[in-house]
PDB file of C-alpha atoms in Angstrom:
ATOM      1  CA  MET A 286      70.355  48.744 -67.333  1.00 81.00           C
ATOM      2  CA  PHE A 287      71.387  52.551 -67.533  1.00 86.00           C
ATOM      3  CA  ASN A 288      71.226  52.422 -71.267  1.00 91.00           C
ATOM      4  CA  ARG A 289      67.512  51.027 -71.136  1.00 93.00           C
ATOM      5  CA  LEU A 290      66.341  53.622 -68.572  1.00 93.00           C
ATOM      6  CA  PHE A 291      68.061  56.525 -70.341  1.00 93.00           C
ATOM      7  CA  ALA A 292      66.381  55.274 -73.733  1.00 95.00           C
ATOM      8  CA  ILE A 293      62.942  55.123 -72.017  1.00 95.00           C
ATOM      9  CA  VAL A 294      63.417  58.842 -70.796  1.00 95.00           C
ATOM     10  CA  ILE A 295      64.571  59.901 -74.252  1.00 93.00           C
ATOM     11  CA  LEU A 296      61.662  58.264 -75.974  1.00 93.00           C
ATOM     12  CA  ILE A 297      59.273  60.082 -73.623  1.00 95.00           C
ATOM     13  CA  VAL A 298      60.847  63.316 -74.030  1.00 95.00           C
ATOM     14  CA  LEU A 299      61.259  63.151 -77.706  1.00 94.00           C
ATOM     15  CA  PHE A 300      57.951  61.491 -78.513  1.00 94.00           C
ATOM     16  CA  PRO A 301      56.482  64.633 -80.150  1.00 96.00           C
ATOM     17  CA  ILE A 302      59.538  64.757 -82.521  1.00 95.00           C
ATOM     18  CA  PHE A 303      59.098  61.005 -83.282  1.00 95.00           C
ATOM     19  CA  LEU A 304      55.388  61.749 -84.018  1.00 96.00           C
ATOM     20  CA  PHE A 305      56.269  64.643 -86.439  1.00 96.00           C
ATOM     21  CA  ILE A 306      58.682  62.648 -88.345  1.00 96.00           C
ATOM     22  CA  ALA A 307      56.544  59.552 -88.721  1.00 96.00           C
ATOM     23  CA  LEU A 308      53.673  61.636 -89.795  1.00 96.00           C
ATOM     24  CA  ALA A 309      55.719  63.595 -92.325  1.00 96.00           C
ATOM     25  CA  ILE A 310      57.106  60.321 -93.746  1.00 96.00           C
ATOM     26  CA  LEU A 311      53.524  58.850 -93.973  1.00 96.00           C
ATOM     27  CA  ILE A 312      52.288  62.035 -95.699  1.00 95.00           C
ATOM     28  CA  GLU A 313      55.058  62.172 -98.162  1.00 94.00           C
ATOM     29  CA  ASP A 314      55.301  58.424 -99.141  1.00 93.00           C
ATOM     30  CA  GLY A 315      52.929  56.411 -96.970  1.00 91.00           C
ATOM     31  CA  TYR A 316      53.503  53.421 -94.714  1.00 92.00           C
ATOM     32  CA  PRO A 317      55.882  52.169 -93.199  1.00 94.00           C
ATOM     33  CA  PHE A 318      57.691  55.055 -91.599  1.00 95.00           C
ATOM     34  CA  LEU A 319      60.191  52.851 -90.078  1.00 95.00           C
ATOM     35  CA  PHE A 320      62.988  51.095 -91.800  1.00 90.00           C
ATOM     36  CA  SER A 321      64.610  47.890 -90.606  1.00 92.00           C
ATOM     37  CA  GLN A 322      67.872  46.491 -91.770  1.00 90.00           C
ATOM     38  CA  LYS A 323      69.864  43.370 -90.940  1.00 92.00           C
ATOM     39  CA  ARG A 324      72.805  44.366 -89.003  1.00 94.00           C
ATOM     40  CA  ILE A 325      75.833  42.731 -87.088  1.00 93.00           C
ATOM     41  CA  GLY A 326      75.767  43.077 -83.411  1.00 91.00           C
ATOM     42  CA  PHE A 327      77.603  41.923 -80.435  1.00 90.00           C
ATOM     43  CA  ASN A 328      79.814  38.875 -80.764  1.00 88.00           C
ATOM     44  CA  PHE A 329      78.935  38.684 -84.487  1.00 86.00           C
ATOM     45  CA  SER A 330      75.272  38.067 -83.826  1.00 90.00           C
ATOM     46  CA  PHE A 331      72.559  39.536 -86.181  1.00 94.00           C
ATOM     47  CA  PHE A 332      69.717  41.864 -85.473  1.00 95.00           C
ATOM     48  CA  HIS A 333      67.272  44.147 -87.132  1.00 96.00           C
ATOM     49  CA  MET A 334      68.318  47.826 -86.692  1.00 96.00           C
ATOM     50  CA  TYR A 335      65.427  50.394 -86.727  1.00 96.00           C
ATOM     51  CA  LYS A 336      65.629  53.871 -88.364  1.00 95.00           C
ATOM     52  CA  PHE A 337      63.129  56.427 -89.627  1.00 96.00           C
ATOM     53  CA  ARG A 338      62.724  55.755 -93.394  1.00 94.00           C
ATOM     54  CA  SER A 339      64.532  58.555 -95.386  1.00 92.00           C
ATOM     55  CA  MET A 340      64.223  57.015 -98.778  1.00 92.00           C
ATOM     56  CA  LYS A 341      61.233  56.189-100.984  1.00 92.00           C
ATOM     57  CA  LYS A 342      59.703  52.681-100.821  1.00 90.00           C
ATOM     58  CA  ASN A 343      61.121  51.588-104.151  1.00 84.00           C
ATOM     59  CA  THR A 344      64.763  52.216-103.204  1.00 86.00           C
ATOM     60  CA  PRO A 345      66.956  49.193-103.659  1.00 80.00           C
ATOM     61  CA  ASN A 346      67.970  47.696-100.172  1.00 73.00           C
ATOM     62  CA  VAL A 347      71.772  48.425-100.467  1.00 73.00           C
ATOM     63  CA  ALA A 348      74.081  50.889 -98.837  1.00 71.00           C
ATOM     64  CA  THR A 349      73.390  54.437 -99.916  1.00 75.00           C
ATOM     65  CA  HIS A 350      76.871  54.963-101.417  1.00 74.00           C
ATOM     66  CA  LEU A 351      76.245  51.868-103.783  1.00 77.00           C
ATOM     67  CA  LEU A 352      73.130  53.463-105.374  1.00 81.00           C
ATOM     68  CA  ILE A 353      73.447  55.394-108.598  1.00 83.00           C
ATOM     69  CA  ASN A 354      72.249  59.003-108.032  1.00 87.00           C
ATOM     70  CA  PRO A 355      70.887  58.240-104.349  1.00 82.00           C
ATOM     71  CA  GLU A 356      69.375  61.728-104.376  1.00 85.00           C
ATOM     72  CA  GLN A 357      66.551  60.564-106.694  1.00 88.00           C
ATOM     73  CA  TYR A 358      65.412  58.049-103.826  1.00 88.00           C
ATOM     74  CA  LEU A 359      65.588  60.553-100.902  1.00 92.00           C
ATOM     75  CA  LEU A 360      62.467  61.808 -99.372  1.00 94.00           C
ATOM     76  CA  LYS A 361      62.093  65.584 -98.881  1.00 92.00           C
ATOM     77  CA  ILE A 362      62.222  65.124 -95.121  1.00 94.00           C
ATOM     78  CA  GLY A 363      64.851  62.433 -95.560  1.00 93.00           C
ATOM     79  CA  LYS A 364      67.487  64.960 -96.330  1.00 90.00           C
ATOM     80  CA  PHE A 365      66.712  66.828 -93.133  1.00 92.00           C
ATOM     81  CA  ILE A 366      66.439  63.826 -90.855  1.00 93.00           C
ATOM     82  CA  ARG A 367      69.737  62.295 -92.174  1.00 90.00           C
ATOM     83  CA  LYS A 368      71.744  65.578 -91.775  1.00 86.00           C
ATOM     84  CA  THR A 369      70.448  65.904 -88.253  1.00 87.00           C
ATOM     85  CA  SER A 370      70.800  62.239 -87.516  1.00 86.00           C
ATOM     86  CA  LEU A 371      67.156  62.191 -86.375  1.00 92.00           C
ATOM     87  CA  ASP A 372      66.730  59.080 -88.647  1.00 93.00           C
ATOM     88  CA  GLU A 373      68.665  57.287 -85.928  1.00 92.00           C
ATOM     89  CA  LEU A 374      66.133  58.081 -83.123  1.00 94.00           C
ATOM     90  CA  PRO A 375      64.555  54.649 -83.705  1.00 96.00           C
ATOM     91  CA  ASN A 376      67.733  52.810 -82.603  1.00 96.00           C
ATOM     92  CA  LEU A 377      66.449  53.558 -79.026  1.00 96.00           C
ATOM     93  CA  ILE A 378      64.063  50.680 -79.840  1.00 95.00           C
ATOM     94  CA  ASN A 379      67.292  48.476 -80.369  1.00 97.00           C
ATOM     95  CA  ILE A 380      68.610  49.706 -76.970  1.00 97.00           C
ATOM     96  CA  LEU A 381      65.249  48.878 -75.249  1.00 96.00           C
ATOM     97  CA  LYS A 382      65.684  45.353 -76.770  1.00 95.00           C
ATOM     98  CA  GLY A 383      69.321  44.980 -75.564  1.00 94.00           C
ATOM     99  CA  GLU A 384      70.751  44.896 -79.017  1.00 95.00           C
ATOM    100  CA  MET A 385      72.619  48.259 -79.009  1.00 96.00           C
ATOM    101  CA  VAL A 386      73.909  50.790 -76.435  1.00 96.00           C
ATOM    102  CA  PHE A 387      74.387  54.458 -76.630  1.00 95.00           C
ATOM    103  CA  VAL A 388      78.179  54.407 -77.219  1.00 96.00           C
ATOM    104  CA  GLY A 389      79.963  51.651 -79.210  1.00 95.00           C
ATOM    105  CA  PRO A 390      80.964  50.948 -82.763  1.00 95.00           C
ATOM    106  CA  ARG A 391      78.146  51.530 -85.246  1.00 93.00           C
ATOM    107  CA  PRO A 392      76.593  48.197 -86.320  1.00 93.00           C
ATOM    108  CA  ALA A 393      77.947  46.937 -89.505  1.00 90.00           C
ATOM    109  CA  LEU A 394      75.761  45.856 -92.398  1.00 87.00           C
ATOM    110  CA  TYR A 395      75.270  42.211 -92.662  1.00 86.00           C
ATOM    111  CA  ASN A 396      77.484  42.101 -95.867  1.00 86.00           C
ATOM    112  CA  GLN A 397      80.399  44.188 -94.596  1.00 88.00           C
ATOM    113  CA  ASP A 398      82.819  41.318 -94.405  1.00 88.00           C
ATOM    114  CA  ASP A 399      85.926  43.502 -94.779  1.00 92.00           C
ATOM    115  CA  LEU A 400      84.828  45.731 -91.869  1.00 92.00           C
ATOM    116  CA  MET A 401      83.995  42.626 -89.506  1.00 93.00           C
ATOM    117  CA  ALA A 402      87.134  40.872 -90.347  1.00 93.00           C
ATOM    118  CA  LEU A 403      89.233  43.788 -88.977  1.00 94.00           C
ATOM    119  CA  ARG A 404      86.982  44.348 -85.932  1.00 94.00           C
ATOM    120  CA  VAL A 405      87.209  40.517 -85.131  1.00 93.00           C
ATOM    121  CA  ALA A 406      91.119  40.845 -85.433  1.00 95.00           C
ATOM    122  CA  VAL A 407      91.245  43.647 -82.756  1.00 96.00           C
ATOM    123  CA  GLY A 408      88.457  42.360 -80.526  1.00 94.00           C
ATOM    124  CA  VAL A 409      85.959  45.188 -81.339  1.00 94.00           C
ATOM    125  CA  ASP A 410      83.240  42.506 -82.253  1.00 92.00           C
ATOM    126  CA  LYS A 411      83.026  41.974 -78.516  1.00 92.00           C
ATOM    127  CA  LEU A 412      81.454  45.414 -78.009  1.00 94.00           C
ATOM    128  CA  LYS A 413      77.665  45.991 -78.325  1.00 95.00           C
ATOM    129  CA  PRO A 414      77.118  48.429 -81.247  1.00 96.00           C
ATOM    130  CA  GLY A 415      76.038  51.831 -80.348  1.00 95.00           C
ATOM    131  CA  ILE A 416      74.104  54.851 -81.663  1.00 94.00           C
ATOM    132  CA  THR A 417      77.205  56.930 -81.708  1.00 94.00           C
ATOM    133  CA  GLY A 418      81.055  56.108 -81.097  1.00 95.00           C
ATOM    134  CA  TRP A 419      84.469  57.406 -81.106  1.00 96.00           C
ATOM    135  CA  ALA A 420      84.841  56.677 -84.704  1.00 94.00           C
ATOM    136  CA  GLN A 421      81.567  58.657 -85.513  1.00 91.00           C
ATOM    137  CA  ILE A 422      82.720  61.804 -83.773  1.00 93.00           C
ATOM    138  CA  ASN A 423      86.094  61.516 -85.578  1.00 92.00           C
ATOM    139  CA  GLY A 424      85.127  61.181 -89.012  1.00 86.00           C
ATOM    140  CA  ARG A 425      81.967  59.079 -89.439  1.00 76.00           C
ATOM    141  CA  ASP A 426      81.806  58.183 -93.108  1.00 74.00           C
ATOM    142  CA  ASP A 427      84.768  60.306 -94.119  1.00 84.00           C
ATOM    143  CA  ILE A 428      87.355  57.862 -92.843  1.00 89.00           C
ATOM    144  CA  SER A 429      88.537  54.545 -94.133  1.00 90.00           C
ATOM    145  CA  ILE A 430      87.444  51.351 -92.462  1.00 91.00           C
ATOM    146  CA  ILE A 431      91.031  50.739 -91.311  1.00 94.00           C
ATOM    147  CA  GLU A 432      90.871  54.251 -89.671  1.00 95.00           C
ATOM    148  CA  LYS A 433      87.447  53.441 -88.143  1.00 94.00           C
ATOM    149  CA  VAL A 434      88.597  50.143 -86.673  1.00 95.00           C
ATOM    150  CA  VAL A 435      91.661  51.847 -85.213  1.00 96.00           C
ATOM    151  CA  LEU A 436      89.562  54.357 -83.453  1.00 96.00           C
ATOM    152  CA  GLU A 437      87.028  51.623 -82.452  1.00 96.00           C
ATOM    153  CA  LYS A 438      89.954  49.647 -80.753  1.00 97.00           C
ATOM    154  CA  GLU A 439      91.051  52.814 -79.029  1.00 97.00           C
ATOM    155  CA  TYR A 440      87.486  53.193 -77.582  1.00 97.00           C
ATOM    156  CA  LEU A 441      87.766  49.494 -76.406  1.00 96.00           C
ATOM    157  CA  GLU A 442      90.922  50.231 -74.517  1.00 96.00           C
ATOM    158  CA  ARG A 443      89.678  53.690 -73.099  1.00 96.00           C
ATOM    159  CA  LYS A 444      86.003  52.521 -72.449  1.00 95.00           C
ATOM    160  CA  SER A 445      84.663  54.192 -69.198  1.00 95.00           C
ATOM    161  CA  PHE A 446      81.503  55.867 -68.031  1.00 94.00           C
ATOM    162  CA  LEU A 447      83.099  59.411 -68.355  1.00 96.00           C
ATOM    163  CA  PHE A 448      84.585  58.665 -71.970  1.00 97.00           C
ATOM    164  CA  ASP A 449      81.002  57.512 -72.982  1.00 96.00           C
ATOM    165  CA  VAL A 450      79.532  60.938 -71.598  1.00 95.00           C
ATOM    166  CA  PHE A 451      82.254  62.851 -73.489  1.00 97.00           C
ATOM    167  CA  ILE A 452      81.394  61.044 -76.691  1.00 96.00           C
ATOM    168  CA  ILE A 453      77.774  61.633 -76.344  1.00 94.00           C
ATOM    169  CA  PHE A 454      78.317  65.277 -75.733  1.00 94.00           C
ATOM    170  CA  LYS A 455      80.631  65.529 -78.589  1.00 94.00           C
ATOM    171  CA  THR A 456      77.903  63.784 -80.898  1.00 90.00           C
ATOM    172  CA  PHE A 457      75.390  66.443 -79.958  1.00 85.00           C
ATOM    173  CA  THR A 458      77.728  69.342 -80.551  1.00 88.00           C
ATOM    174  CA  ASN A 459      78.792  67.745 -83.979  1.00 83.00           C
ATOM    175  CA  VAL A 460      75.136  67.438 -84.944  1.00 76.00           C
ATOM    176  CA  LEU A 461      74.269  71.020 -83.868  1.00 76.00           C
ATOM    177  CA  PHE A 462      77.276  72.547 -85.383  1.00 74.00           C
TER     178      PHE A 462
END
C-alpha cells in the first residue's frame, strides 16, 4: 500500500515534468509517447512495463544493446530522458497496478532466460520487480548478469524499509551526480 500511495504523490508532484516529456516526444516523433514492453514480474509472471518512448517509432523491438548503431534510433529528447532516468517515470503506473514496487530487481525482458534462470536458482524471482534496486546503484548495466543476481540475492537477504530508503536515496544521488 505504501508503494501505491507514494506513487500517487509522485505522479501528482511530477505531473508537469510528465506533461513536458510527453509533449516533447509528440512534437518530435508523434504518438504514442509511452512505450510498453513485455517483462517478467513477481513469481515469473508477465506484465507490460511502461516507459516514455526514447526511440523512434520504427525502432526494432529488441534490447538497445542488440541494435546496430542504436544512436540512429534515439530521439533528441531520448538521450536526455535516458541519462536522467526520466524515461522510467511511467513505471509509476506499474506500481499503481501492483506489478512493481519502488525497490526490487529490475524486471527482466521476456526473453532473458539466462538472467531468469539465475534469479530462480537463488529465489530472487519471488521479489516484485522495482524501479530501482541494489544492483542498479552498484553498477546497473556495467556489471555481468551473475554480479547482478549476486547483488539481488544480497538485497533479498537484507530487505528492510530502511535499506529501501537508502537505495532510493542512492538512486537519486547517482542520477544527479
